[in-house]
Amino acid sequence: MSRENFGSKIGAILAAAGSAVGLGNVWRFPIETGENGGAAFIIVYVACIIVLGLPIMISEFLIGRYAHTNTAGAFRIASNGSPWKWVGRLGVFTGWFILCYYIVVGAWTLHYAFLSATNAFYDVDAKQYVDIFNGFVQNPWIPTVWLVCFVVFIHFVITRGVQSGIERSAKVMMPALFVITLALTVCSVSLPGASRGIEFLLKPDWSKVDSNVVLQAMGQAFYSLSLAMGCLCTYASYFDHRTPLAKSAVNVAMIDTGIAIMAGFIIFPSVFNIGMTPDDIGIGASLTFISLPNVFQQAFGNGSILAVIVSTMFYSLLFVAALTSAISLHEVATAYVSEEFAWSRKKAATLVTSTIMVLGILCSLSFGPLCSVTLFGRNIFELFDDFSGMVLLPIGGMLISIFAGWVLNRKLYHDELSNYGTLRVRYYRLLTFSLRYVAPVAIGMVFLDQLGVFDFLK
Ligand code: PFF
């Protein structure tokens, strides 16, 4: 069967960067940075990216590009059918599983973009923002309608194929995302008192960097680069044989980290401008959907046209970031079903879309009508989120690094990395060292930390 490739190097990099740049860049990275030592945290984070993230990203690229097939097939081919093929299947499952809850939040960004654009936050007081958010997520219908819109959008892009769907949308959406981020950064840093926000974000404070912070940086680096979910492996299967893998990985990591740091420049100057402190704003959903709409209204003039524009641009930014990531997750599962079961792309995409729609709606309803359905004290959404983040991702990451470091044929590894001898590879031994020793141990520690084993030992 003939298989599509990305049509250009830039298209390939933008698509992979689209996968990496997501909600995590905005709702976790900036606040983690500010609270954990500013520039000191950024240095630790970048070190984690270099030592841990890049070797695994390069390995995923290499396995995908070598096999030119979906992630499950790629690991089967790269492992010669040994039990290591299960690592690929695990990646596909993880990607699909994450998608089920990721689309819920993607849908929320659409609703908030709509509220912002219609000036619905005019004259709303701090407490009402909580009520607006709770009222929205508890409603059985409205989040579901947005979720269906979000998923239909993804489905449309995926069914158009690799070049006219994924690549073309990345070529439009990633530059748009970059322009919006830049514009918002300029607006925020020109506010009076912005320097205190910048100082909070960047002032290095090494006293805050302890082992917990390092583990947090590793976990964030891992999630942010979309590792161990089959995304990068699947996208790399559409790279052509001239794409330089290591260089592309470095580009993706730089775009991802750059956007994450700029998100901090959007958030903190506005927060300090209105006299709030980072402790007041929370993290994750409460930061994004309760604190920030309030912050933007107050900083840019309650109900003013500027506030409407800034707020609408911010949620559009989140929407595009979430969408490009969700597309990459959908592609993992679609490529798997279509290639492993010889289904047409359309039929495979329809199956994936239907399953994520059903499970996504269940996750979405778990804030409202299904809130009493819990296990281990978590609702359905939290179960999806925690199980993938705390169990599937670390196990997948560890297995990929062990596979790439110890099991994968060294000649194959070197050949792919050097594009069959056309590129010089000076970092080969460092890469292998990281994959063999550093990454498995480091990820193992993040895993135990997330499960609370270290707290328990203390
Ligand atoms: N890496 C993206 C982020 O930082 O939000 C999100 C993401 C994309 C997570 C793809 C998981 C994934 F498989």
Short mmCIF file of C-alpha atoms and ligand atoms in Angstrom, two decimals:
data_model
loop_
_atom_site.label_atom_id
_atom_site.label_comp_id
_atom_site.label_asym_id
_atom_site.label_seq_id
_atom_site.Cartn_x
_atom_site.Cartn_y
_atom_site.Cartn_z
CA MET A 1 0.00 0.00 0.00
CA SER A 2 1.44 3.39 -0.90
CA ARG A 3 1.79 5.64 2.05
CA GLU A 4 1.67 9.41 2.34
CA ASN A 5 4.58 11.43 3.71
CA PHE A 6 4.71 14.99 4.94
CA GLY A 7 5.36 17.20 1.93
CA SER A 8 8.02 19.41 3.49
CA LYS A 9 10.48 19.49 6.38
CA ILE A 10 8.90 22.56 7.85
CA GLY A 11 5.47 20.92 7.67
CA ALA A 12 6.82 17.90 9.52
CA ILE A 13 8.40 20.01 12.25
CA LEU A 14 5.32 22.20 12.67
CA ALA A 15 3.08 19.14 12.97
CA ALA A 16 5.33 17.59 15.63
CA ALA A 17 5.60 20.93 17.41
CA GLY A 18 1.81 21.16 17.26
CA SER A 19 1.64 17.89 19.13
CA ALA A 20 4.07 19.09 21.79
CA VAL A 21 2.67 22.59 22.32
CA GLY A 22 -0.54 22.01 24.22
CA LEU A 23 -2.41 22.82 27.36
CA GLY A 24 0.56 21.76 29.47
CA ASN A 25 2.60 24.69 28.16
CA VAL A 26 0.09 27.20 29.47
CA TRP A 27 -1.52 25.78 32.50
CA ARG A 28 1.35 23.98 34.19
CA PHE A 29 4.75 25.18 33.03
CA PRO A 30 4.54 28.91 33.91
CA ILE A 31 3.24 28.37 37.42
CA GLU A 32 5.67 25.54 38.10
CA THR A 33 8.48 27.82 36.97
CA GLY A 34 7.42 30.76 39.10
CA GLU A 35 6.99 28.70 42.23
CA ASN A 36 10.06 26.55 41.90
CA GLY A 37 12.87 29.02 41.47
CA GLY A 38 12.24 30.92 38.21
CA ALA A 39 15.24 30.82 35.92
CA ALA A 40 16.74 28.10 38.11
CA PHE A 41 13.73 25.89 37.32
CA ILE A 42 14.00 26.73 33.64
CA ILE A 43 17.64 25.60 33.67
CA VAL A 44 16.71 22.33 35.38
CA TYR A 45 13.83 21.86 32.95
CA VAL A 46 16.03 22.45 29.91
CA ALA A 47 18.58 20.02 31.35
CA CYS A 48 15.79 17.41 31.66
CA ILE A 49 14.82 18.07 28.06
CA ILE A 50 18.39 17.59 26.88
CA VAL A 51 19.32 14.59 28.98
CA LEU A 52 16.01 12.79 28.99
CA GLY A 53 13.54 14.28 26.54
CA LEU A 54 15.66 14.56 23.43
CA PRO A 55 17.11 11.03 23.53
CA ILE A 56 13.62 9.55 23.85
CA MET A 57 12.16 11.87 21.24
CA ILE A 58 14.96 11.01 18.82
CA SER A 59 14.38 7.30 19.47
CA GLU A 60 10.67 7.59 18.77
CA PHE A 61 11.41 9.52 15.59
CA LEU A 62 13.92 6.95 14.51
CA ILE A 63 11.73 3.92 15.11
CA GLY A 64 8.79 5.52 13.32
CA ARG A 65 10.80 6.71 10.34
CA TYR A 66 12.63 3.39 10.01
CA ALA A 67 9.46 1.32 9.91
CA HIS A 68 7.26 3.78 8.02
CA THR A 69 4.18 2.47 9.70
CA ASN A 70 1.98 3.10 12.75
CA THR A 71 3.48 2.91 16.24
CA ALA A 72 2.38 -0.65 17.00
CA GLY A 73 3.66 -1.89 13.64
CA ALA A 74 6.86 0.12 14.00
CA PHE A 75 7.79 -1.49 17.32
CA ARG A 76 6.91 -4.89 15.95
CA ILE A 77 9.24 -4.38 13.00
CA ALA A 78 12.01 -2.74 15.04
CA SER A 79 11.87 -5.54 17.63
CA ASN A 80 11.66 -8.35 15.06
CA GLY A 81 8.40 -9.46 16.55
CA SER A 82 9.78 -10.08 20.05
CA PRO A 83 7.63 -9.22 23.10
CA TRP A 84 9.03 -5.66 22.90
CA LYS A 85 6.37 -5.09 20.26
CA TRP A 86 4.00 -4.53 23.16
CA VAL A 87 5.69 -1.19 23.85
CA GLY A 88 4.23 0.13 20.59
CA ARG A 89 0.79 -1.17 21.42
CA LEU A 90 1.04 0.43 24.84
CA GLY A 91 1.89 3.76 23.17
CA VAL A 92 -1.16 3.54 20.92
CA PHE A 93 -3.37 2.71 23.86
CA THR A 94 -1.92 5.55 25.93
CA GLY A 95 -2.46 8.09 23.15
CA TRP A 96 -6.06 7.01 22.65
CA PHE A 97 -6.69 6.96 26.39
CA ILE A 98 -5.29 10.46 26.91
CA LEU A 99 -7.34 11.76 24.02
CA CYS A 100 -10.55 10.74 25.80
CA TYR A 101 -10.05 13.35 28.52
CA TYR A 102 -7.94 15.85 26.60
CA ILE A 103 -10.87 16.65 24.30
CA VAL A 104 -12.99 17.57 27.32
CA VAL A 105 -10.67 20.45 28.15
CA GLY A 106 -10.30 21.29 24.46
CA ALA A 107 -14.06 21.76 24.42
CA TRP A 108 -13.88 24.07 27.45
CA THR A 109 -11.46 26.37 25.63
CA LEU A 110 -14.05 26.78 22.86
CA HIS A 111 -16.73 27.75 25.34
CA TYR A 112 -14.44 30.28 27.02
CA ALA A 113 -13.39 31.76 23.69
CA PHE A 114 -17.08 32.19 22.96
CA LEU A 115 -17.79 33.76 26.36
CA SER A 116 -14.83 36.11 25.95
CA ALA A 117 -15.85 37.18 22.45
CA THR A 118 -19.40 37.95 23.58
CA ASN A 119 -18.13 40.05 26.51
CA ALA A 120 -19.78 37.72 29.00
CA PHE A 121 -17.16 38.54 31.65
CA TYR A 122 -18.16 42.19 31.87
CA ASP A 123 -18.73 43.22 35.49
CA VAL A 124 -18.32 39.73 36.86
CA ASP A 125 -16.84 39.57 40.35
CA ALA A 126 -14.23 37.10 41.56
CA LYS A 127 -16.69 34.74 43.18
CA GLN A 128 -18.94 34.65 40.13
CA TYR A 129 -16.09 33.29 38.01
CA VAL A 130 -16.18 30.17 40.18
CA ASP A 131 -19.94 29.92 39.71
CA ILE A 132 -19.67 30.43 35.96
CA PHE A 133 -17.12 27.64 35.66
CA ASN A 134 -18.94 25.22 37.96
CA GLY A 135 -22.28 25.98 36.35
CA PHE A 136 -20.77 25.29 32.95
CA VAL A 137 -18.98 22.02 33.67
CA GLN A 138 -21.90 20.67 35.69
CA ASN A 139 -24.38 21.36 32.92
CA PRO A 140 -25.17 18.10 31.10
CA TRP A 141 -25.57 19.69 27.66
CA ILE A 142 -23.36 22.69 27.00
CA PRO A 143 -19.95 21.01 27.50
CA THR A 144 -21.21 18.06 25.47
CA VAL A 145 -22.15 20.27 22.55
CA TRP A 146 -18.72 21.93 22.55
CA LEU A 147 -17.08 18.53 22.85
CA VAL A 148 -18.90 17.29 19.79
CA CYS A 149 -17.78 20.42 17.87
CA PHE A 150 -14.18 19.91 18.97
CA VAL A 151 -14.16 16.24 17.99
CA VAL A 152 -15.85 16.87 14.64
CA PHE A 153 -13.13 19.39 13.88
CA ILE A 154 -10.42 16.82 14.63
CA HIS A 155 -12.22 14.19 12.60
CA PHE A 156 -12.42 16.53 9.62
CA VAL A 157 -8.67 17.21 9.67
CA ILE A 158 -7.75 13.55 10.14
CA THR A 159 -9.95 12.24 7.34
CA ARG A 160 -8.35 14.68 4.88
CA GLY A 161 -5.12 12.78 5.25
CA VAL A 162 -1.53 13.50 6.21
CA GLN A 163 -0.66 16.24 3.76
CA SER A 164 -3.94 18.00 3.14
CA GLY A 165 -5.22 17.46 6.68
CA ILE A 166 -2.51 17.33 9.33
CA GLU A 167 0.29 19.15 7.56
CA ARG A 168 -1.80 21.86 6.03
CA SER A 169 -3.63 22.58 9.29
CA ALA A 170 -0.30 22.70 11.17
CA LYS A 171 1.08 25.15 8.65
CA VAL A 172 -1.82 27.49 9.31
CA MET A 173 -2.39 26.91 13.00
CA MET A 174 1.17 26.91 14.30
CA PRO A 175 2.11 30.32 12.85
CA ALA A 176 -1.26 31.62 14.10
CA LEU A 177 -0.47 30.25 17.53
CA PHE A 178 2.90 31.91 17.48
CA VAL A 179 1.50 35.28 16.42
CA ILE A 180 -1.23 35.17 19.10
CA THR A 181 1.32 34.24 21.76
CA LEU A 182 3.58 37.09 20.72
CA ALA A 183 0.74 39.62 20.63
CA LEU A 184 -0.50 38.57 24.06
CA THR A 185 3.02 38.71 25.45
CA VAL A 186 3.44 42.27 24.19
CA CYS A 187 0.08 43.33 25.70
CA SER A 188 0.89 41.77 29.03
CA VAL A 189 4.47 42.97 29.46
CA SER A 190 3.46 46.54 28.59
CA LEU A 191 1.09 46.70 31.56
CA PRO A 192 2.18 48.89 34.49
CA GLY A 193 3.98 46.81 37.08
CA ALA A 194 4.75 44.06 34.58
CA SER A 195 8.36 43.92 35.72
CA ARG A 196 7.36 42.26 38.97
CA GLY A 197 5.73 39.47 37.00
CA ILE A 198 8.79 39.04 34.85
CA GLU A 199 10.96 39.03 37.93
CA PHE A 200 8.78 36.37 39.54
CA LEU A 201 9.08 34.22 36.46
CA LEU A 202 12.77 34.63 35.84
CA LYS A 203 14.62 35.53 39.03
CA PRO A 204 16.78 32.50 39.75
CA ASP A 205 16.36 31.11 43.22
CA TRP A 206 18.40 27.96 43.58
CA SER A 207 17.32 27.46 47.18
CA LYS A 208 13.93 26.31 45.88
CA VAL A 209 15.38 23.57 43.68
CA ASP A 210 15.24 20.31 45.64
CA SER A 211 14.79 16.73 44.53
CA ASN A 212 11.03 17.18 44.33
CA VAL A 213 11.40 20.08 41.97
CA VAL A 214 13.75 18.11 39.75
CA LEU A 215 11.25 15.28 39.57
CA GLN A 216 8.51 17.75 38.75
CA ALA A 217 10.63 19.22 35.95
CA MET A 218 11.24 15.76 34.53
CA GLY A 219 7.56 14.87 34.58
CA GLN A 220 6.65 18.15 32.93
CA ALA A 221 9.36 17.79 30.26
CA PHE A 222 8.05 14.38 29.45
CA TYR A 223 4.41 15.36 29.15
CA SER A 224 5.14 18.56 27.35
CA LEU A 225 7.12 16.89 24.58
CA SER A 226 4.30 14.35 24.04
CA LEU A 227 6.64 11.45 24.67
CA ALA A 228 5.60 7.82 25.06
CA MET A 229 2.17 8.22 23.51
CA GLY A 230 3.00 7.14 20.01
CA CYS A 231 2.50 10.64 18.61
CA LEU A 232 6.06 11.37 17.63
CA CYS A 233 6.64 7.86 16.38
CA THR A 234 3.54 8.04 14.21
CA TYR A 235 4.39 11.47 12.83
CA ALA A 236 7.97 10.40 12.14
CA SER A 237 6.63 7.53 10.05
CA TYR A 238 5.58 10.28 7.60
CA PHE A 239 9.07 11.88 7.56
CA ASP A 240 11.10 11.23 4.45
CA HIS A 241 14.57 9.72 4.54
CA ARG A 242 16.27 13.12 4.28
CA THR A 243 14.67 14.62 7.39
CA PRO A 244 17.45 15.11 9.94
CA LEU A 245 15.99 13.44 13.03
CA ALA A 246 18.12 14.92 15.79
CA LYS A 247 17.87 18.42 14.40
CA SER A 248 14.10 18.13 14.06
CA ALA A 249 13.84 16.94 17.65
CA VAL A 250 15.87 19.93 18.84
CA ASN A 251 13.63 22.27 16.85
CA VAL A 252 10.48 20.77 18.31
CA ALA A 253 11.87 21.01 21.85
CA MET A 254 12.90 24.63 21.30
CA ILE A 255 9.50 25.67 19.96
CA ASP A 256 7.78 23.86 22.82
CA THR A 257 9.94 25.44 25.52
CA GLY A 258 9.80 28.87 23.89
CA ILE A 259 6.00 28.90 23.85
CA ALA A 260 5.89 27.66 27.45
CA ILE A 261 8.14 30.49 28.63
CA MET A 262 6.14 33.05 26.67
CA ALA A 263 2.97 31.76 28.30
CA GLY A 264 4.58 32.80 31.58
CA PHE A 265 5.15 36.28 30.16
CA ILE A 266 1.44 36.44 29.35
CA ILE A 267 0.22 35.28 32.74
CA PHE A 268 2.39 36.82 35.44
CA PRO A 269 2.69 40.47 34.38
CA SER A 270 -1.15 40.59 34.25
CA VAL A 271 -1.47 38.86 37.61
CA PHE A 272 0.93 41.28 39.33
CA ASN A 273 -0.60 44.24 37.54
CA ILE A 274 -3.88 43.74 39.40
CA GLY A 275 -2.17 43.17 42.73
CA MET A 276 -2.76 39.43 42.91
CA THR A 277 -0.04 36.96 43.80
CA PRO A 278 0.75 33.66 42.12
CA ASP A 279 -0.53 31.91 45.26
CA ASP A 280 -4.00 33.30 44.53
CA ILE A 281 -4.34 31.90 41.03
CA GLY A 282 -4.04 28.13 41.32
CA ILE A 283 -2.93 25.73 38.62
CA GLY A 284 -4.53 23.75 35.80
CA ALA A 285 -8.25 24.22 35.25
CA SER A 286 -8.81 26.67 38.08
CA LEU A 287 -5.94 28.86 36.85
CA THR A 288 -7.15 28.74 33.27
CA PHE A 289 -10.90 29.00 33.63
CA ILE A 290 -11.43 30.81 36.93
CA SER A 291 -8.47 33.06 37.68
CA LEU A 292 -7.31 34.14 34.25
CA PRO A 293 -10.61 35.45 32.84
CA ASN A 294 -10.80 37.63 35.94
CA VAL A 295 -7.17 38.70 35.64
CA PHE A 296 -7.60 39.76 32.00
CA GLN A 297 -10.78 41.75 32.72
CA GLN A 298 -9.16 43.63 35.55
CA ALA A 299 -5.81 44.20 33.88
CA PHE A 300 -7.14 45.39 30.54
CA GLY A 301 -10.28 47.26 31.64
CA ASN A 302 -13.51 45.63 32.70
CA GLY A 303 -15.66 45.03 29.61
CA SER A 304 -13.30 47.08 27.45
CA ILE A 305 -12.66 46.16 23.87
CA LEU A 306 -9.04 45.41 24.76
CA ALA A 307 -10.12 42.98 27.48
CA VAL A 308 -12.46 41.28 25.03
CA ILE A 309 -9.67 40.98 22.46
CA VAL A 310 -7.02 39.75 24.90
CA SER A 311 -9.33 37.23 26.52
CA THR A 312 -10.64 35.94 23.19
CA MET A 313 -7.12 35.63 21.82
CA PHE A 314 -5.98 33.79 24.92
CA TYR A 315 -8.70 31.13 24.68
CA SER A 316 -8.19 30.87 20.93
CA LEU A 317 -4.53 30.22 21.68
CA LEU A 318 -5.49 27.45 24.08
CA PHE A 319 -7.96 26.07 21.57
CA VAL A 320 -5.38 25.86 18.79
CA ALA A 321 -2.77 24.40 21.14
CA ALA A 322 -5.21 21.74 22.36
CA LEU A 323 -6.47 21.04 18.86
CA THR A 324 -3.08 20.36 17.26
CA SER A 325 -2.18 18.08 20.16
CA ALA A 326 -5.49 16.25 19.96
CA ILE A 327 -5.05 15.78 16.20
CA SER A 328 -1.71 14.09 16.81
CA LEU A 329 -3.27 11.75 19.36
CA HIS A 330 -6.12 10.89 17.04
CA GLU A 331 -3.68 10.12 14.24
CA VAL A 332 -1.87 7.57 16.43
CA ALA A 333 -5.03 5.54 16.82
CA THR A 334 -6.30 6.09 13.28
CA ALA A 335 -3.02 5.00 11.69
CA TYR A 336 -3.01 1.95 13.95
CA VAL A 337 -6.54 0.80 13.11
CA SER A 338 -6.19 1.56 9.43
CA GLU A 339 -2.84 -0.16 8.93
CA GLU A 340 -3.08 -3.08 11.32
CA PHE A 341 -6.59 -4.07 10.25
CA ALA A 342 -6.36 -2.89 6.64
CA TRP A 343 -9.31 -0.52 6.99
CA SER A 344 -9.73 2.61 4.92
CA ARG A 345 -8.51 5.77 6.63
CA LYS A 346 -12.05 7.11 6.78
CA LYS A 347 -13.48 4.01 8.40
CA ALA A 348 -10.61 3.84 10.91
CA ALA A 349 -10.99 7.52 11.79
CA THR A 350 -14.73 7.05 12.25
CA LEU A 351 -14.20 4.21 14.68
CA VAL A 352 -11.67 6.25 16.68
CA THR A 353 -13.88 9.32 16.64
CA SER A 354 -16.90 7.36 17.87
CA THR A 355 -15.03 5.74 20.75
CA ILE A 356 -13.44 8.96 21.97
CA MET A 357 -16.73 10.77 21.62
CA VAL A 358 -18.51 8.28 23.88
CA LEU A 359 -15.74 8.10 26.48
CA GLY A 360 -15.10 11.84 26.22
CA ILE A 361 -18.76 12.55 26.98
CA LEU A 362 -18.57 10.25 30.01
CA CYS A 363 -15.47 12.14 31.21
CA SER A 364 -17.24 15.42 30.60
CA LEU A 365 -20.39 14.33 32.46
CA SER A 366 -18.27 13.27 35.41
CA PHE A 367 -18.33 16.91 36.58
CA GLY A 368 -22.13 16.94 36.48
CA PRO A 369 -24.67 14.12 36.34
CA LEU A 370 -22.01 11.40 36.75
CA CYS A 371 -20.11 13.06 39.58
CA SER A 372 -21.07 10.32 42.00
CA VAL A 373 -19.37 7.67 39.88
CA THR A 374 -15.97 7.46 41.55
CA LEU A 375 -13.14 5.01 42.13
CA PHE A 376 -10.28 5.60 44.60
CA GLY A 377 -11.90 8.98 45.33
CA ARG A 378 -11.58 10.13 41.70
CA ASN A 379 -14.29 10.88 39.18
CA ILE A 380 -14.11 9.42 35.65
CA PHE A 381 -12.17 12.37 34.22
CA GLU A 382 -9.63 12.23 37.03
CA LEU A 383 -9.23 8.49 36.62
CA PHE A 384 -8.34 8.94 32.95
CA ASP A 385 -6.01 11.83 33.73
CA ASP A 386 -4.22 10.21 36.66
CA PHE A 387 -3.95 6.72 35.23
CA SER A 388 -2.39 7.98 32.02
CA GLY A 389 -0.11 10.56 33.63
CA MET A 390 0.97 8.54 36.64
CA VAL A 391 1.09 5.01 35.26
CA LEU A 392 0.93 4.67 31.47
CA LEU A 393 3.31 7.48 30.55
CA PRO A 394 6.18 6.67 32.90
CA ILE A 395 5.99 2.95 32.14
CA GLY A 396 5.89 3.66 28.40
CA GLY A 397 8.78 6.11 28.60
CA MET A 398 10.92 3.76 30.60
CA LEU A 399 10.27 0.87 28.23
CA ILE A 400 11.03 3.00 25.17
CA SER A 401 14.37 4.13 26.56
CA ILE A 402 15.34 0.60 27.57
CA PHE A 403 14.28 -0.73 24.19
CA ALA A 404 16.12 1.98 22.25
CA GLY A 405 19.21 1.77 24.46
CA TRP A 406 19.62 -1.96 24.97
CA VAL A 407 17.51 -3.91 22.50
CA LEU A 408 17.35 -2.02 19.23
CA ASN A 409 19.93 -3.00 16.65
CA ARG A 410 22.85 -0.54 16.97
CA LYS A 411 23.54 -0.42 13.27
CA LEU A 412 19.94 0.39 12.53
CA TYR A 413 20.06 3.06 15.21
CA HIS A 414 23.17 4.66 13.83
CA ASP A 415 22.04 4.38 10.21
CA GLU A 416 18.75 6.12 10.87
CA LEU A 417 20.37 8.79 13.01
CA SER A 418 22.94 9.60 10.35
CA ASN A 419 20.45 9.29 7.48
CA TYR A 420 22.47 6.34 6.25
CA GLY A 421 25.82 7.99 6.50
CA THR A 422 24.96 11.40 5.10
CA LEU A 423 25.03 13.23 8.45
CA ARG A 424 27.75 13.29 11.06
CA VAL A 425 26.64 12.01 14.44
CA ARG A 426 28.93 13.22 17.19
CA TYR A 427 26.56 12.67 20.09
CA TYR A 428 25.89 8.98 19.52
CA ARG A 429 27.60 7.73 22.67
CA LEU A 430 26.01 10.34 24.88
CA LEU A 431 22.64 9.44 23.49
CA THR A 432 23.14 5.75 24.11
CA PHE A 433 24.39 6.43 27.62
CA SER A 434 21.30 8.44 28.42
CA LEU A 435 18.96 5.85 26.97
CA ARG A 436 20.66 2.98 28.77
CA TYR A 437 21.27 4.40 32.20
CA VAL A 438 20.02 7.92 32.86
CA ALA A 439 16.53 7.88 31.37
CA PRO A 440 15.27 4.58 32.83
CA VAL A 441 16.46 5.47 36.32
CA ALA A 442 15.18 9.03 36.15
CA ILE A 443 11.78 8.03 34.80
CA GLY A 444 11.56 5.26 37.37
CA MET A 445 12.05 7.85 40.09
CA VAL A 446 9.37 10.14 38.64
CA PHE A 447 7.06 7.14 38.56
CA LEU A 448 7.68 6.22 42.20
CA ASP A 449 7.38 9.86 43.19
CA GLN A 450 4.02 10.25 41.47
CA LEU A 451 2.72 7.13 43.14
CA GLY A 452 3.70 8.74 46.44
CA VAL A 453 6.29 6.10 47.34
CA PHE A 454 8.87 8.68 48.38
CA ASP A 455 6.42 10.47 50.64
CA PHE A 456 5.64 7.17 52.15
CA LEU A 457 9.31 6.42 52.78
CA LYS A 458 9.77 9.80 54.46
N1 PFF B 1 2.23 17.84 24.96
C1 PFF B 1 0.97 18.51 25.08
C2 PFF B 1 0.96 19.46 26.23
O1 PFF B 1 2.00 19.85 26.71
O2 PFF B 1 -0.14 19.82 26.63
C3 PFF B 1 -0.20 17.71 25.25
C4 PFF B 1 -0.18 16.33 24.84
C5 PFF B 1 -0.14 16.03 23.52
C6 PFF B 1 -0.25 15.40 25.78
C7 PFF B 1 -0.11 14.76 23.12
C8 PFF B 1 -0.26 14.16 25.43
C9 PFF B 1 -0.15 13.84 24.10
F1 PFF B 1 -0.09 12.60 23.75
#
